[in-house]
Amino acid sequence: MNRPFRTLVSAVVLALCAFAALPMAAQEGPLENTPPTGVTSDEIIKHFAAQEKLFKEARDHYTFRQDIKVQTRDGDTVTGEYHEVFDVLYDDKGHRIENVVFAPQSSLEQGGLSLDQGDVQDFRNRLPFVLTTEEVPEYNILYVGQQSEDQLHCYVFDIAPKQIVGKKRYFQGRIWVDDHDFQIVKTYGQAVPEIRDTKKKGKEEHLYPKFTTWRQQVDNRYWFPTYTRADDTLHFNTGDIHIREIVKYEDYKRFGSNVRILYEGKEVPKGDQKDQKPSQNPDQEPAPNQPPEEKKPDAAPNPQPPQK
């Protein structure tokens, strides 16, 4: 997010220690600083990275609905809101298509914010964070212990990018890896880099909230993201802004194609979506109003508000 009507300055990368104190979820047990038994931390990383690669490939063959709501708040009062609902679909060649079904005019600028290109990337790629075998070398990954998440027992790792390359965006924070399936079931952290006006010259700042993403098991195999929540205060030079984000990923379905999805060497059958299993029980946000009937995609406004 950025304050509108300002200009850009160089990036500031947060250190790993910024995530030393992490909030506890309702069904989260104490963090035990004990080494894993029967497996090394490097082996765990290798296992979950391989599973993440399978997960990433499989998710590209599922349709789903994504519901994004971003609010600026003053106490309990909503001062600005951005809301977009779209269906993620794929054509017969596997190309991703987004069909916008609900996108009223954003009022975020009334709350002092506007969305930037980094926010758009985060909604699509950073909030449903994936760490594959190819991406592991880009990160410092530190094993910090074991912890229960609802009925799951997890290995816990802190991660941060080794360096920022070009305009690429990264994730920095903490991940929870199920000790049975070796898949990431929860993430907490922040998209980086941020851009701050450290010299206070009135230039544009781009700050991003810390968020938690929970996953659910789909088709009894893949842990797909289903719920992201952020409730944070962004500290701009011009003043603090309280922001809340809720992102939901719903109705995962394998789409019809001749592409075969493999899991542990076997083809995955098209599953019944009733088999989804919740991994966590996060604090629930009151259910939003049901979006209206589907609108034509070209009727939706540009998701980025105008800036000077």
PDB file of C-alpha atoms in Angstrom, residues 73-79 242 244:
ATOM      1  CA  ARG A  73     -10.138   1.597   9.801  1.00  0.00           C
ATOM      2  CA  ASP A  74     -10.343   4.114  12.609  1.00  0.00           C
ATOM      3  CA  GLY A  75     -11.163   1.927  15.597  1.00  0.00           C
ATOM      4  CA  ASP A  76     -14.301   0.034  14.576  1.00  0.00           C
ATOM      5  CA  THR A  77     -15.147   2.522  11.827  1.00  0.00           C
ATOM      6  CA  VAL A  78     -14.346   1.610   8.225  1.00  0.00           C
ATOM      7  CA  THR A  79     -12.891   4.726   6.568  1.00  0.00           C
ATOM      8  CA  HIS A 242      -4.781   0.827  10.482  1.00  0.00           C
ATOM      9  CA  ARG A 244      -7.392  -4.949   7.632  1.00  0.00           C
TER      10      ARG A 244
END
